[in-house]
């Protein structure tokens, strides 16, 4: 396999429970539950289901102190029923007291700078004076300092999560509704954190429009480099919607930045069951060569040269081999482009005239003249002869794969 790796931006390692974000570690996949936090049994069950499905970090909303205290019971129940899952508490309006409380129980606290010290918008348009700016920054630090102290005492990390749609009015007046305003919002909080000797921080800059999200993150990296900061970035397109378009929209934003070496943890935000977000995340990472959690299938588009019903054959090959994580398998419709286009694959299945197929190991043709009806059987035989065959797990579904991503063996793609 030809290696073309994207050089990742150097970031500091931030521990969140039993995982690490940044520091060159594998990009972390995360999501958020939809159950209400005060419904502890339902919240616990959904966290468990999501962790089994591949969410390495799970976020829980905490809109008030009562629900913040529920996180203690949620953590306890997770350990009793399942295992300790890294949790993020999502804190919004006037969140200092809530954040101090949740820092006792969770592994990361997420705050939104635009809402943390919330002031009702006044429709102001005139510029802010330096004394007004200083007063607001002083108010922010007064509220944030106890949270940083609580996080240091408990070992919790923090996400400074800026949303394009909830910038503070001061920043909107000063910078407009722009990526620059988003970046300055994050930088203000980062400077306060550093003055208080707190650096276990992850940054996110999210927008519902891909170009804004991409530009904000690029600019954030530039600004951090200028100030010699190396905090990891959480990538996502917020409020992407549902269905195919939401998946494409999220992929455009996240993959663009990952291909530039930017990003240490990702979430695909869908207006669906959050479990549906996880396969999209893993597919993005696999397509870029960053993590591998399933077989890489290579297949040509059908055309007039195709010597068999390619969709049907591909389906049969996938059904038989898609549990063999780590392999690259090509299904090519004809001999014209097949061998060249599948040169990086471990195995190739190529159609020929007269209802025959050939099998390849890498670039080498190892079996030819195989009747099409025996092609899959012979492919399995070849894989077994090379000692690369394993029996599928008991919960394997040939169409959908295993029930849980957690059951998959992840393979280093830089082999």
Coordinates of C-alpha atoms in Angstrom, one line a residue:
X1 CA 0.0 0.0 0.0
X2 CA 1.4 3.4 -0.9
X3 CA 1.5 5.7 2.1
X4 CA 0.5 9.3 1.7
X5 CA 0.1 10.6 5.2
X6 CA -1.2 14.1 6.2
X7 CA 1.3 15.7 8.6
X8 CA -0.8 16.6 11.6
X9 CA -0.4 19.8 13.4
X10 CA 1.6 19.4 16.7
X11 CA -0.7 19.8 19.7
X12 CA -0.4 19.2 23.4
X13 CA -1.8 16.0 24.8
X14 CA -5.0 16.6 26.9
X15 CA -6.2 13.7 29.0
X16 CA -9.9 13.2 29.2
X17 CA -10.6 10.2 31.5
X18 CA -8.9 7.2 30.0
X19 CA -8.4 8.7 26.5
X20 CA -6.0 11.4 25.3
X21 CA -6.9 14.2 22.8
X22 CA -4.0 15.6 20.8
X23 CA -0.3 14.9 21.3
X24 CA -0.2 12.8 18.1
X25 CA -2.8 10.3 19.4
X26 CA -5.4 8.8 17.1
X27 CA -8.2 11.2 16.4
X28 CA -11.0 10.7 19.0
X29 CA -14.6 10.1 17.9
X30 CA -17.3 11.6 20.1
X31 CA -21.0 12.4 20.2
X32 CA -23.8 13.5 22.6
X33 CA -26.7 11.8 24.2
X34 CA -30.3 13.1 23.6
X35 CA -31.8 11.7 26.9
X36 CA -32.5 14.2 29.7
X37 CA -29.8 14.2 32.3
X38 CA -32.3 13.9 35.2
X39 CA -33.5 10.6 33.8
X40 CA -30.5 8.8 35.1
X41 CA -31.4 5.2 33.9
X42 CA -32.2 6.4 30.4
X43 CA -29.1 8.5 30.2
X44 CA -26.9 5.7 31.4
X45 CA -28.3 3.2 28.9
X46 CA -27.8 5.6 26.0
X47 CA -24.2 6.4 27.0
X48 CA -23.5 2.6 27.2
X49 CA -25.1 2.1 23.8
X50 CA -23.2 4.9 22.2
X51 CA -19.9 3.8 23.7
X52 CA -20.4 0.3 22.4
X53 CA -21.2 1.8 19.0
X54 CA -17.9 3.7 18.9
X55 CA -18.3 7.0 20.8
X56 CA -15.0 7.3 22.7
X57 CA -16.2 10.4 24.5
X58 CA -19.8 11.2 25.3
X59 CA -21.3 14.6 26.1
X60 CA -24.2 15.2 28.5
X61 CA -26.2 18.4 28.8
X62 CA -26.2 20.1 32.2
X63 CA -28.5 23.1 32.0
X64 CA -28.9 23.6 35.8
X65 CA -27.4 22.7 39.1
X66 CA -30.0 19.9 39.8
X67 CA -29.0 18.1 36.6
X68 CA -25.3 18.8 37.2
X69 CA -25.6 16.8 40.4
X70 CA -27.2 13.9 38.5
X71 CA -23.8 13.4 36.8
X72 CA -22.4 11.9 40.0
X73 CA -25.1 9.2 39.9
X74 CA -24.6 8.7 36.1
X75 CA -20.9 8.1 36.6
X76 CA -21.5 5.7 39.5
X77 CA -24.1 3.7 37.5
X78 CA -21.9 3.5 34.5
X79 CA -19.1 2.0 36.5
X80 CA -21.6 -0.4 38.2
X81 CA -23.4 -1.6 35.1
X82 CA -20.7 -1.3 32.4
X83 CA -17.4 0.6 32.7
X84 CA -16.1 4.1 33.3
X85 CA -16.9 6.1 30.1
X86 CA -15.2 9.5 29.5
X87 CA -17.9 12.1 29.9
X88 CA -18.2 15.8 29.0
X89 CA -20.7 18.1 30.7
X90 CA -22.2 20.7 28.5
X91 CA -22.6 24.0 30.3
X92 CA -24.2 27.1 28.8
X93 CA -26.0 30.2 30.2
X94 CA -24.5 31.7 33.4
X95 CA -22.6 28.5 33.9
X96 CA -20.0 29.2 36.5
X97 CA -21.7 27.5 39.4
X98 CA -22.8 24.6 37.2
X99 CA -19.3 24.1 35.8
X100 CA -17.8 24.1 39.3
X101 CA -20.2 21.4 40.4
X102 CA -19.9 19.1 37.3
X103 CA -16.1 19.3 37.4
X104 CA -16.3 17.1 40.5
X105 CA -17.8 14.2 38.4
X106 CA -16.9 14.4 34.7
X107 CA -13.8 14.2 32.7
X108 CA -14.2 17.4 30.7
X109 CA -16.3 20.5 31.1
X110 CA -17.6 22.3 27.9
X111 CA -18.3 26.0 28.1
X112 CA -19.6 28.3 25.4
X113 CA -17.8 31.8 25.6
X114 CA -20.8 33.5 24.1
X115 CA -23.1 32.3 26.8
X116 CA -20.9 31.7 29.9
X117 CA -21.2 35.3 31.2
X118 CA -24.5 36.0 29.4
X119 CA -25.8 39.5 28.8
X120 CA -29.1 40.0 27.0
X121 CA -28.4 41.5 23.6
X122 CA -29.2 45.3 23.4
X123 CA -29.0 45.8 19.7
X124 CA -26.0 48.0 20.3
X125 CA -24.0 49.1 17.2
X126 CA -21.5 51.7 18.5
X127 CA -17.9 50.6 19.2
X128 CA -16.9 49.5 22.7
X129 CA -14.3 51.6 24.6
X130 CA -11.2 50.0 26.0
X131 CA -12.5 50.5 29.5
X132 CA -15.7 48.6 28.6
X133 CA -13.7 45.8 27.0
X134 CA -11.5 45.6 30.1
X135 CA -14.6 45.5 32.4
X136 CA -16.1 42.6 30.4
X137 CA -12.9 40.6 30.4
X138 CA -12.5 41.2 34.1
X139 CA -16.1 39.9 34.6
X140 CA -15.3 36.8 32.5
X141 CA -12.1 36.0 34.5
X142 CA -14.0 36.4 37.8
X143 CA -16.5 33.8 36.7
X144 CA -14.0 31.5 35.0
X145 CA -11.3 31.4 37.6
X146 CA -13.3 29.2 40.1
X147 CA -14.1 26.8 37.3
X148 CA -10.4 26.5 36.4
X149 CA -9.6 25.9 40.0
X150 CA -12.2 23.1 40.3
X151 CA -11.0 21.5 37.1
X152 CA -7.4 21.5 38.4
X153 CA -8.5 19.9 41.6
X154 CA -10.4 17.1 40.0
X155 CA -8.2 16.6 36.9
X156 CA -11.0 17.5 34.5
X157 CA -10.2 19.1 31.1
X158 CA -12.1 21.9 29.5
X159 CA -13.5 22.5 26.0
X160 CA -13.8 26.1 25.0
X161 CA -16.6 25.7 22.5
X162 CA -17.3 28.7 20.3
X163 CA -20.5 28.6 18.2
X164 CA -20.9 31.0 15.3
X165 CA -24.5 31.6 16.2
X166 CA -23.9 32.6 19.8
X167 CA -21.1 35.1 19.8
X168 CA -21.2 37.7 22.6
X169 CA -22.7 41.0 21.4
X170 CA -19.4 42.8 22.1
X171 CA -17.5 40.6 19.7
X172 CA -20.2 40.9 17.1
X173 CA -20.1 44.7 17.3
X174 CA -16.3 44.6 17.1
X175 CA -15.7 42.0 14.5
X176 CA -19.0 41.4 12.8
X177 CA -20.6 38.0 12.3
X178 CA -17.2 36.6 11.2
X179 CA -14.6 33.9 11.7
X180 CA -12.4 36.6 13.2
X181 CA -15.0 37.2 16.0
X182 CA -15.1 33.5 16.7
X183 CA -11.4 33.2 17.0
X184 CA -11.1 36.3 19.2
X185 CA -13.8 34.8 21.5
X186 CA -11.7 31.7 22.0
X187 CA -8.5 33.6 22.4
X188 CA -9.9 35.7 25.2
X189 CA -10.7 32.6 27.2
X190 CA -7.4 31.0 26.4
X191 CA -5.5 34.0 27.7
X192 CA -7.5 33.9 30.9
X193 CA -6.8 30.1 31.3
X194 CA -3.1 30.6 30.8
X195 CA -3.0 33.5 33.3
X196 CA -4.6 31.0 35.8
X197 CA -2.1 28.3 34.9
X198 CA -4.6 26.0 33.3
X199 CA -3.8 24.3 30.0
X200 CA -5.8 21.1 29.8
X201 CA -7.9 22.7 27.1
X202 CA -9.5 21.6 23.8
X203 CA -10.9 24.3 21.4
X204 CA -13.8 24.1 19.0
X205 CA -15.1 26.7 16.5
X206 CA -18.3 25.5 15.0
X207 CA -20.7 26.9 12.4
X208 CA -23.6 25.6 10.4
X209 CA -22.0 26.9 7.2
X210 CA -18.9 24.9 6.1
X211 CA -16.9 27.8 4.7
X212 CA -17.2 29.7 8.0
X213 CA -16.3 26.7 10.0
X214 CA -13.2 25.9 7.9
X215 CA -12.0 29.5 7.8
X216 CA -12.5 29.9 11.6
X217 CA -10.4 26.8 12.3
X218 CA -7.6 27.8 9.9
X219 CA -7.5 31.3 11.5
X220 CA -7.5 29.8 15.0
X221 CA -4.4 27.7 14.2
X222 CA -2.7 30.8 12.8
X223 CA -3.5 32.8 15.9
X224 CA -2.4 30.1 18.2
X225 CA 0.9 29.7 16.4
X226 CA 1.5 33.5 16.7
X227 CA 1.0 33.3 20.4
X228 CA 2.9 29.9 20.8
X229 CA -0.2 28.0 21.8
X230 CA -0.6 24.3 20.9
X231 CA -4.1 23.4 22.0
X232 CA -5.9 20.5 20.2
X233 CA -9.0 21.2 18.1
X234 CA -12.4 19.6 18.1
X235 CA -14.0 19.7 14.6
X236 CA -17.6 19.7 13.6
X237 CA -20.3 21.4 11.5
X238 CA -23.1 22.3 13.9
X239 CA -26.7 22.0 13.1
X240 CA -26.0 20.1 9.9
X241 CA -29.5 18.6 9.7
X242 CA -30.2 15.0 8.8
X243 CA -29.9 12.5 5.9
X244 CA -27.4 12.4 3.1
X245 CA -26.9 16.1 2.8
X246 CA -26.0 16.5 6.5
X247 CA -23.4 13.7 6.1
X248 CA -21.9 15.3 3.0
X249 CA -21.9 18.7 4.6
X250 CA -20.2 17.5 7.8
X251 CA -17.7 15.5 5.8
X252 CA -16.8 18.6 3.6
X253 CA -15.9 20.6 6.7
X254 CA -14.3 18.0 8.8
X255 CA -12.3 16.2 6.1
X256 CA -11.1 19.5 4.6
X257 CA -9.4 20.4 7.8
X258 CA -8.2 16.9 8.6
X259 CA -6.5 16.8 5.2
X260 CA -4.6 19.9 6.2
X261 CA -3.4 18.3 9.4
X262 CA -5.9 20.2 11.6
X263 CA -8.0 18.4 14.1
X264 CA -7.7 16.0 17.1
X265 CA -11.3 15.0 17.8
X266 CA -14.4 15.1 15.7
X267 CA -18.2 14.9 15.9
X268 CA -20.7 14.6 13.1
X269 CA -23.8 16.4 14.4
X270 CA -27.0 14.9 12.9
X271 CA -30.7 15.5 13.7
X272 CA -31.1 11.8 14.1
X273 CA -30.3 9.1 16.7
X274 CA -26.8 10.1 17.7
X275 CA -25.6 6.5 17.1
X276 CA -26.0 7.3 13.4
X277 CA -23.2 9.9 13.7
X278 CA -20.5 7.3 14.6
X279 CA -20.2 5.4 11.3
X280 CA -19.8 8.7 9.4
X281 CA -17.0 9.7 11.7
X282 CA -15.1 6.5 11.3
X283 CA -15.6 6.5 7.5
X284 CA -14.2 10.1 7.3
X285 CA -11.1 9.0 9.3
X286 CA -10.7 5.8 7.2
X287 CA -11.1 7.6 3.9
X288 CA -8.2 9.9 4.8
X289 CA -6.0 7.1 6.1
X290 CA -6.1 8.3 9.7
X291 CA -7.8 5.3 11.3
X292 CA -8.9 1.9 10.0
X293 CA -11.8 0.1 11.5
X294 CA -13.1 -1.9 8.5
X295 CA -12.1 -3.5 5.2
X296 CA -11.2 -1.0 2.5
X297 CA -13.1 -2.1 -0.6
X298 CA -12.0 -0.7 -4.0
X299 CA -14.4 -1.1 -6.9
X300 CA -14.7 0.4 -10.4
X301 CA -17.8 2.1 -11.7
X302 CA -19.9 -0.1 -14.0
X303 CA -19.3 0.5 -17.7
X304 CA -19.7 -1.3 -21.1
X305 CA -16.5 -3.2 -20.5
X306 CA -17.7 -4.8 -17.2
X307 CA -17.7 -8.6 -17.5
X308 CA -20.2 -9.3 -14.8
X309 CA -23.0 -7.6 -12.7
X310 CA -20.6 -5.6 -10.7
X311 CA -23.0 -4.4 -7.9
X312 CA -24.1 -8.0 -7.3
X313 CA -20.5 -9.3 -7.2
X314 CA -19.3 -6.5 -5.0
X315 CA -22.2 -7.2 -2.6
X316 CA -21.2 -10.9 -2.4
X317 CA -17.5 -10.2 -1.9
X318 CA -18.3 -7.7 0.9
X319 CA -20.8 -10.1 2.6
X320 CA -18.1 -12.8 2.7
X321 CA -15.0 -10.6 3.7
X322 CA -16.1 -7.4 5.4
X323 CA -15.1 -8.7 8.8
X324 CA -11.4 -8.9 7.8
X325 CA -10.4 -5.5 9.2
X326 CA -7.0 -4.5 7.9
X327 CA -7.4 -5.8 4.4
X328 CA -7.8 -3.9 1.1
X329 CA -9.9 -5.8 -1.4
X330 CA -10.6 -4.7 -5.0
X331 CA -13.4 -5.8 -7.2
X332 CA -12.8 -4.7 -10.8
X333 CA -15.2 -5.3 -13.7
X334 CA -12.6 -5.8 -16.5
X335 CA -9.0 -6.4 -17.3
X336 CA -8.4 -3.1 -19.0
X337 CA -8.0 -0.8 -16.0
X338 CA -8.4 -3.3 -13.2
X339 CA -4.8 -4.5 -12.4
X340 CA -3.5 -0.9 -12.4
X341 CA -6.3 0.7 -10.5
X342 CA -6.2 -1.9 -7.7
X343 CA -2.4 -2.0 -7.4
X344 CA -2.5 -0.9 -3.7
X345 CA -5.0 -3.6 -2.7
X346 CA -4.1 -6.8 -0.9
X347 CA -6.4 -8.9 -3.1
X348 CA -8.1 -8.3 -6.4
X349 CA -11.1 -9.9 -8.0
X350 CA -11.1 -9.1 -11.8
X351 CA -13.7 -10.0 -14.4
X352 CA -12.6 -11.5 -17.8
X353 CA -14.3 -12.6 -20.9
X354 CA -16.3 -15.8 -21.1
X355 CA -17.7 -15.7 -17.6
X356 CA -14.3 -16.1 -15.9
X357 CA -12.5 -14.1 -13.2
X358 CA -8.9 -13.8 -12.1
X359 CA -7.7 -13.3 -8.6
X360 CA -4.7 -11.2 -7.6
X361 CA -2.4 -10.9 -4.6
X362 CA -1.3 -7.4 -4.8
X363 CA -0.1 -6.9 -8.4
X364 CA 0.4 -10.6 -9.1
X365 CA -2.2 -12.7 -10.8
X366 CA -2.3 -15.9 -8.8
X367 CA -5.4 -17.6 -10.1
X368 CA -7.1 -17.3 -13.5
X369 CA -10.0 -18.9 -15.5
X370 CA -12.2 -19.2 -12.4
X371 CA -15.9 -19.5 -13.2
X372 CA -17.7 -16.5 -11.9
X373 CA -20.0 -18.7 -9.7
X374 CA -16.9 -19.9 -7.8
X375 CA -15.2 -16.5 -7.5
X376 CA -16.0 -15.7 -3.9
X377 CA -15.3 -19.2 -2.8
X378 CA -11.9 -19.1 -4.4
X379 CA -11.1 -15.6 -3.0
X380 CA -11.8 -17.0 0.5
X381 CA -9.5 -19.9 -0.2
X382 CA -6.7 -17.6 -1.3
X383 CA -7.0 -15.5 1.8
X384 CA -7.0 -18.6 4.0
X385 CA -3.9 -20.0 2.3
X386 CA -2.1 -16.7 3.1
X387 CA -3.1 -17.1 6.8
X388 CA -5.2 -13.9 6.8
X389 CA -8.6 -15.4 7.3
X390 CA -10.4 -15.2 10.6
X391 CA -13.9 -16.5 11.3
X392 CA -16.5 -13.7 11.6
X393 CA -17.7 -12.9 15.2
X394 CA -20.9 -14.4 16.4
X395 CA -22.8 -11.0 16.2
X396 CA -21.7 -10.4 12.6
X397 CA -24.2 -9.2 10.1
X398 CA -23.0 -9.5 6.5
X399 CA -24.8 -6.4 5.5
X400 CA -24.2 -4.1 8.4
X401 CA -21.0 -5.5 10.0
X402 CA -20.8 -6.1 13.8
X403 CA -23.3 -4.7 16.2
X404 CA -20.7 -2.5 17.8
X405 CA -17.7 -0.6 16.6
X406 CA -16.1 -1.5 19.9
X407 CA -15.9 -5.1 18.7
X408 CA -13.8 -4.1 15.7
X409 CA -10.0 -4.5 15.8
X410 CA -8.5 -1.2 14.7
X411 CA -5.5 -1.4 12.4
X412 CA -2.7 1.0 12.1
X413 CA -3.1 2.4 8.5
X414 CA 0.6 3.4 8.4
X415 CA 1.7 -0.2 7.8

